[in-house]
Tab-separated table of C-alpha atoms in Angstrom:
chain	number	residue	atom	x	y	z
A	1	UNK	CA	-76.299	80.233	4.382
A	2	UNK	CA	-73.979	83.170	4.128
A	3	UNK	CA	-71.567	83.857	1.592
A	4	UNK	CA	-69.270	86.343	1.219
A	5	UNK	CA	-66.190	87.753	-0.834
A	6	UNK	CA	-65.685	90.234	-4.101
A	7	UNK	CA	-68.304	90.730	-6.347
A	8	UNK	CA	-67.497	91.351	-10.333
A	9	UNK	CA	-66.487	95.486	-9.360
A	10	UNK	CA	-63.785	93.945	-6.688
A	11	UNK	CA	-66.227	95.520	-3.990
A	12	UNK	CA	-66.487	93.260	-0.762
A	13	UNK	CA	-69.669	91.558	-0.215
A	14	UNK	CA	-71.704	89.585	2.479
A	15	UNK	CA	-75.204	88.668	2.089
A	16	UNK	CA	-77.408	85.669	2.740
A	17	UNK	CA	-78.422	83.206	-0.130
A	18	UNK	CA	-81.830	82.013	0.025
A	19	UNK	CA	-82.104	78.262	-0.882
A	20	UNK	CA	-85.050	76.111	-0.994
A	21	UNK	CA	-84.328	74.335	2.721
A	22	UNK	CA	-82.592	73.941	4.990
A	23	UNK	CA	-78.539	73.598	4.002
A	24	UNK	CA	-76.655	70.599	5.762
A	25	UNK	CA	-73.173	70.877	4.347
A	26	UNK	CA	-71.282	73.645	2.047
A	27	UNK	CA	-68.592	73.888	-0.085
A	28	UNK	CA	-66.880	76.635	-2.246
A	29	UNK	CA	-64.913	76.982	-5.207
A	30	UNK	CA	-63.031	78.958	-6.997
A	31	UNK	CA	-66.207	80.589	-8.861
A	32	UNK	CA	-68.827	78.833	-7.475
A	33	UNK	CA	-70.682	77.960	-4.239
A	34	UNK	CA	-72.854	74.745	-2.986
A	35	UNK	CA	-74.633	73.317	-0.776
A	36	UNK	CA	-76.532	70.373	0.414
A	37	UNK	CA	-80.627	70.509	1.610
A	38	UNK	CA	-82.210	68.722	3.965
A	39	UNK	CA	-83.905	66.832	1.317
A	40	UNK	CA	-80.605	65.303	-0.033
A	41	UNK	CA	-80.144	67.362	-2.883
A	42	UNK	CA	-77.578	69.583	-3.874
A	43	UNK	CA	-77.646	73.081	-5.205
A	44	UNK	CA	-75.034	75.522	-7.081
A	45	UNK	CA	-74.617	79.082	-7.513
A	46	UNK	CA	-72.139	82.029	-8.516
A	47	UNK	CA	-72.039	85.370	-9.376
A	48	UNK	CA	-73.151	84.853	-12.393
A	49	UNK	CA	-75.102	81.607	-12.024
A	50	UNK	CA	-78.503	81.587	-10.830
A	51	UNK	CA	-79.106	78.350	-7.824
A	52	UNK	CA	-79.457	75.448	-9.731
A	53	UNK	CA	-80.071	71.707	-8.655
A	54	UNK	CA	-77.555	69.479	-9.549
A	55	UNK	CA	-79.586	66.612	-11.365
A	56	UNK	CA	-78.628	63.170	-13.168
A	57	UNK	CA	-78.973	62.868	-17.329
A	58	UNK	CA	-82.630	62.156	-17.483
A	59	UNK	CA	-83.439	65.978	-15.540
A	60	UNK	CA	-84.112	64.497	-12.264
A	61	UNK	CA	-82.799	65.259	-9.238
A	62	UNK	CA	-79.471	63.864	-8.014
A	63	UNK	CA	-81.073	62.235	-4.673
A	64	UNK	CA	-79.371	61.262	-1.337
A	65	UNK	CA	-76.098	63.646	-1.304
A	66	UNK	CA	-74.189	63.075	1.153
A	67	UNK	CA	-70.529	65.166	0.560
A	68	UNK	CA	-69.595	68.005	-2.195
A	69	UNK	CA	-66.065	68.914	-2.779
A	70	UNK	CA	-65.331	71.516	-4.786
A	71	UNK	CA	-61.623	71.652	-6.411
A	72	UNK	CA	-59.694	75.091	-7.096
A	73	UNK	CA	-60.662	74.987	-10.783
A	74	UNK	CA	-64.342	74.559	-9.919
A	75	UNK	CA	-63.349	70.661	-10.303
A	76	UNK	CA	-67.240	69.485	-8.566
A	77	UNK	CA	-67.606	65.912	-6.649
A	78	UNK	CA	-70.533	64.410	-4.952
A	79	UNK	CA	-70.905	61.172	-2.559
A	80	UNK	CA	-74.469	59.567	-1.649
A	81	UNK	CA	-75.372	58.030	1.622
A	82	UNK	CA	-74.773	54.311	-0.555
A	83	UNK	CA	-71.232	55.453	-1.099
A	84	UNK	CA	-71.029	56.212	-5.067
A	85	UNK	CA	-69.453	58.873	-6.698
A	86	UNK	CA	-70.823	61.359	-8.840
A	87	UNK	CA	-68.831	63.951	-10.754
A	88	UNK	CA	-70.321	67.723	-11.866
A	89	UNK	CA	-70.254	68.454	-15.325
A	90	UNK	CA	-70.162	72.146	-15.470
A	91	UNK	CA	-71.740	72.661	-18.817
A	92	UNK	CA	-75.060	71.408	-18.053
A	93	UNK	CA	-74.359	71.082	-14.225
A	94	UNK	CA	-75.587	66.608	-14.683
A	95	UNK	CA	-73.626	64.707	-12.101
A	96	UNK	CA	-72.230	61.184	-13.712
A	97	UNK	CA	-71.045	58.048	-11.694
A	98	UNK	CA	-66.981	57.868	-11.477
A	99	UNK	CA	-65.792	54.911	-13.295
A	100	UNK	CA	-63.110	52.677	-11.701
A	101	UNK	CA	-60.595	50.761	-13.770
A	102	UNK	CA	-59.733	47.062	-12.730
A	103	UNK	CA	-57.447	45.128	-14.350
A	104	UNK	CA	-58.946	41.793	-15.736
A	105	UNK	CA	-56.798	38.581	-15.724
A	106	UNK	CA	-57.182	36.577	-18.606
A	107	UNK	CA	-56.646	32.649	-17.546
A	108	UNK	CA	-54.492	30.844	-20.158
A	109	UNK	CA	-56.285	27.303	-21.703
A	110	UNK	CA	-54.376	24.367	-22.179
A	111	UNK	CA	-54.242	22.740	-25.780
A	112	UNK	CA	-53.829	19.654	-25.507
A	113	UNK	CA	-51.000	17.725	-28.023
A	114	UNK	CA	-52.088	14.665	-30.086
A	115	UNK	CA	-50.289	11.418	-29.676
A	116	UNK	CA	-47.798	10.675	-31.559
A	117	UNK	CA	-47.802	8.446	-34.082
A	118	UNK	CA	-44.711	5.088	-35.305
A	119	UNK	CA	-42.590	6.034	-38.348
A	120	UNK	CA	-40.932	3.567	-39.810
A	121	UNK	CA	-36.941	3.854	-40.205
A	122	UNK	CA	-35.736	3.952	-44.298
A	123	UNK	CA	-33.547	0.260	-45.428
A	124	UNK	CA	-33.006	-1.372	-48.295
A	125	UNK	CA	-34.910	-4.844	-46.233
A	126	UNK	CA	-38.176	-5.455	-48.318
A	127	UNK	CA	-39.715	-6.261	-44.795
A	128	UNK	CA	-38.540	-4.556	-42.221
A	129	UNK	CA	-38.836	-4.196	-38.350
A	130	UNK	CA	-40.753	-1.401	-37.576
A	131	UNK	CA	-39.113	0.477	-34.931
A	132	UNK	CA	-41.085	3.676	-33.312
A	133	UNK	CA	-39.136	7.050	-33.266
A	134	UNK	CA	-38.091	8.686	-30.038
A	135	UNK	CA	-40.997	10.962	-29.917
A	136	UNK	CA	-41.565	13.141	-26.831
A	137	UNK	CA	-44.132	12.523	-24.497
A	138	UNK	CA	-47.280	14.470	-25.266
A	139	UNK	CA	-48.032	17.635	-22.972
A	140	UNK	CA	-50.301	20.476	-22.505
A	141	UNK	CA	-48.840	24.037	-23.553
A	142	UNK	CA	-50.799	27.174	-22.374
A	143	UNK	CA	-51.696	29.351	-25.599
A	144	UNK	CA	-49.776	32.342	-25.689
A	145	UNK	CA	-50.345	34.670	-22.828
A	146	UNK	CA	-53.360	37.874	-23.156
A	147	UNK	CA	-53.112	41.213	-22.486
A	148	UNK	CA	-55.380	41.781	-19.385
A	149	UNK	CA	-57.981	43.852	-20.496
A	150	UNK	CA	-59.368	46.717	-18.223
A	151	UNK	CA	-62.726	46.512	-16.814
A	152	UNK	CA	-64.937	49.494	-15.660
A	153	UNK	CA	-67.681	49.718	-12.448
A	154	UNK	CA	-68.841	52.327	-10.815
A	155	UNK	CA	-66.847	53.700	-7.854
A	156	UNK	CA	-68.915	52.920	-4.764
A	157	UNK	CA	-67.686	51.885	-1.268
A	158	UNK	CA	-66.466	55.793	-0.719
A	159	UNK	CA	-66.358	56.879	2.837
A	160	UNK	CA	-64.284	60.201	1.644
A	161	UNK	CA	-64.171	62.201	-1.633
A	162	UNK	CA	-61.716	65.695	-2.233
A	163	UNK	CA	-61.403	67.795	-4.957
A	164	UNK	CA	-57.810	69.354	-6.693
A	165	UNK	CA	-57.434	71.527	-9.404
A	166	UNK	CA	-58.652	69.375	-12.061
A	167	UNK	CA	-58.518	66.011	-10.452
A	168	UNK	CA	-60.528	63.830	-7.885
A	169	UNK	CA	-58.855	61.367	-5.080
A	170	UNK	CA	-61.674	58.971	-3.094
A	171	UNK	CA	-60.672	56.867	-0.166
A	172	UNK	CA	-63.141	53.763	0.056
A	173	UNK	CA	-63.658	51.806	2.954
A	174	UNK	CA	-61.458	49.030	2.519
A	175	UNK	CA	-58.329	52.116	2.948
A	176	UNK	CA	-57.706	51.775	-0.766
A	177	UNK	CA	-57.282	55.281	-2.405
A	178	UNK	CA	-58.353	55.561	-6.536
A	179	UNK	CA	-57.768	59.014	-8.280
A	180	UNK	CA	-58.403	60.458	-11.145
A	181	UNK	CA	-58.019	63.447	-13.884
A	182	UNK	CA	-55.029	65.335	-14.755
A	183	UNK	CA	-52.157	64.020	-13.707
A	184	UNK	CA	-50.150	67.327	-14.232
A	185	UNK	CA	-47.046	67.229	-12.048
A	186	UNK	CA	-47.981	63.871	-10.391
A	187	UNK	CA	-51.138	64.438	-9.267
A	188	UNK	CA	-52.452	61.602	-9.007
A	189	UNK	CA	-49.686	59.496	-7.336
A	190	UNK	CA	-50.087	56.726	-10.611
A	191	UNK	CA	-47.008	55.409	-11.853
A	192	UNK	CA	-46.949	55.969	-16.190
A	193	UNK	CA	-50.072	58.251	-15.724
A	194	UNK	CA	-49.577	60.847	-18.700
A	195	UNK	CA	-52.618	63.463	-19.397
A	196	UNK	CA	-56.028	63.154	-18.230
A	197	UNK	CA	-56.753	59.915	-16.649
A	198	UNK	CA	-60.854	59.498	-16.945
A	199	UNK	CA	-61.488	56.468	-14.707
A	200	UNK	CA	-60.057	56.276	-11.327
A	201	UNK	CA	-57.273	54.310	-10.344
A	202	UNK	CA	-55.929	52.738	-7.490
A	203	UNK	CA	-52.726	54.397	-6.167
A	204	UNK	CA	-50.137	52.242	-4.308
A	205	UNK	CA	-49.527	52.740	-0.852
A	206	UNK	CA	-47.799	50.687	1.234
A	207	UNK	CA	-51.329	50.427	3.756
A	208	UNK	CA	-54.338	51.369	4.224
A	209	UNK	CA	-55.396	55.448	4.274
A	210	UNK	CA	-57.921	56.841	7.057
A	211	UNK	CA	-58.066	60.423	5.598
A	212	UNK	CA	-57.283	62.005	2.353
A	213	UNK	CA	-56.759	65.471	1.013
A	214	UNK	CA	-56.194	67.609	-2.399
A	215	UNK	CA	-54.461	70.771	-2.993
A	216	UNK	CA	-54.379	72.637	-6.223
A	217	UNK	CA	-51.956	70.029	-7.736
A	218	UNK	CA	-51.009	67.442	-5.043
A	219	UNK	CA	-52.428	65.243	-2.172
A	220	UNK	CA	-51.802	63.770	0.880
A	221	UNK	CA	-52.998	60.854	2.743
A	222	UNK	CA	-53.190	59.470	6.318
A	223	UNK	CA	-53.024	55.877	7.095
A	224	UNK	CA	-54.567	54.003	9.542
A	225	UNK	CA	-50.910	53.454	10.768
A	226	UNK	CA	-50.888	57.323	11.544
A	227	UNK	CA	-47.975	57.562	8.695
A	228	UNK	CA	-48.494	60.324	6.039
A	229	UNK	CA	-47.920	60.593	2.279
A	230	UNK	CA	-47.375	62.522	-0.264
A	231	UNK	CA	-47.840	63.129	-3.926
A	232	UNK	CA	-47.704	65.430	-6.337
A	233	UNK	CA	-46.013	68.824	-6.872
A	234	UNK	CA	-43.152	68.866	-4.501
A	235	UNK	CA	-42.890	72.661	-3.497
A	236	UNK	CA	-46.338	72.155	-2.927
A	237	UNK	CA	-45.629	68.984	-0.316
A	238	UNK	CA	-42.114	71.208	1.200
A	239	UNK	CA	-40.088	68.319	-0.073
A	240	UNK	CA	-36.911	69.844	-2.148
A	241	UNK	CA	-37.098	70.392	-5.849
A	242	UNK	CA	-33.353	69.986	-6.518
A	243	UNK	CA	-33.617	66.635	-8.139
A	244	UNK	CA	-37.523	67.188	-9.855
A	245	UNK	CA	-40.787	69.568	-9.427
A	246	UNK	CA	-42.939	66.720	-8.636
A	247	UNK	CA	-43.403	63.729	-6.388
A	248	UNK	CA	-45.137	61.138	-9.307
A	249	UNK	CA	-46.123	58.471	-6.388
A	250	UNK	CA	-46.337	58.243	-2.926
């Protein structure tokens, strides 16, 4: 591998890095470089950074990587060969699996009403005729409706992963596209999405993508219909920004 650029004095530099293999695939950010080995694993360096292994929470290595994207803020995301995604924490350079959000529909349950039961009518008679009220007929009435409660799994099923600014998009191979992160200027194409958004998301598009790509602070994707959209910050996309900055969904 060669890398090249400014070094901390703003003098221009090019020299080779020596890594422990053979690298297969590179990527660079705004501070930081990486690569992928032969053996699967990935490695990171800077400046100022010595070349590290990316490894998972228990210190071993992170095994089978297969893609690295590196955003514009040093925003870090790996893909295996199975299809998972793994995101870099840059403190302690540990890769953790993406979390997807799905929405779990909660089923209502029928209650069922008890029979009703004869009243008889008020009369001054000492015996009198029984007569039963009219009493609806007895039916089942769902309980009051739940909230659907979000459930979490792992992201897997990625054929393509890209890194923005602060924020991850993934593009599985079903077409579906999930993002996640900050969601500054519309980033992440998710209607109400205020702030950082942890667990990815599935953003709406009217079919399914073939190809996906982030900028600094918006994306754009390519359907398998050829059509492409775009989200995100609008000067960014050349769409005017007469009516708003940002493009919040596709």
């Amino acid at each position: 591998v060669l890398q090249w650029g400014y070094n901390n004095l703003s003098i221009p530099i090019q020299k080779q890095v020596a890594l422990d293999g053979n690298a297969v695939e590179i990527a660079a950010g705004a501070d930081t470089c990486m690569a992928i080995l032969e053996s699967g694993n990935a490695v990171i360096w800077s400046n100022i950074l010595n070349r590290r292994f990316i490894r998972r929470p228990d210190g071993t290595y992170l095994p089978n990587v297969k893609e690295v994207s590196v955003g514009s803020n040093d925003f870090i995301l790996l893909r295996d060969t199975s299809g998972k995604v793994y995101s870099v924490d840059v403190s302690d350079y540990t890769a953790r699996p993406v979390k997807r959000e799905i929405i779990n529909t909660v089923t209502p349950t029928l209650t069922p009403v008890p029979s009703p039961t004869e009243t008889p009518i008020p009369t001054d008679d000492p015996d009198p005729e029984v007569t039963p009220t009219n009493t609806p007929e007895p039916t089942n009435t769902p309980e009051p409706t739940q909230t659907p409660a979000p459930v979490l799994e792992d992201l897997t099923g990625v054929v393509e992963i890209s890194a923005g600014r602060n924020f991850g998009v993934a593009l599985l191979s079903s077409g579906d596209v999930y993002t996640w992160g900050n969601s500054q200027n519309g980033a992440l194409g998710i209607v109400g999405a205020i702030g950082i958004i942890p667990d990815a998301r599935k953003v709406n598009l009217p079919g399914p993508a073939r190809r996906i790509s982030a900028g600094s602070e918006h994306t754009i994707a390519v359907l398998q219909s050829n059509a492409l959209y775009g989200w995100g910050k609008r000067a960014a996309l050349g769409l005017s920004t007469s009516s708003s900055s940002f493009q919040p969904t596709p």
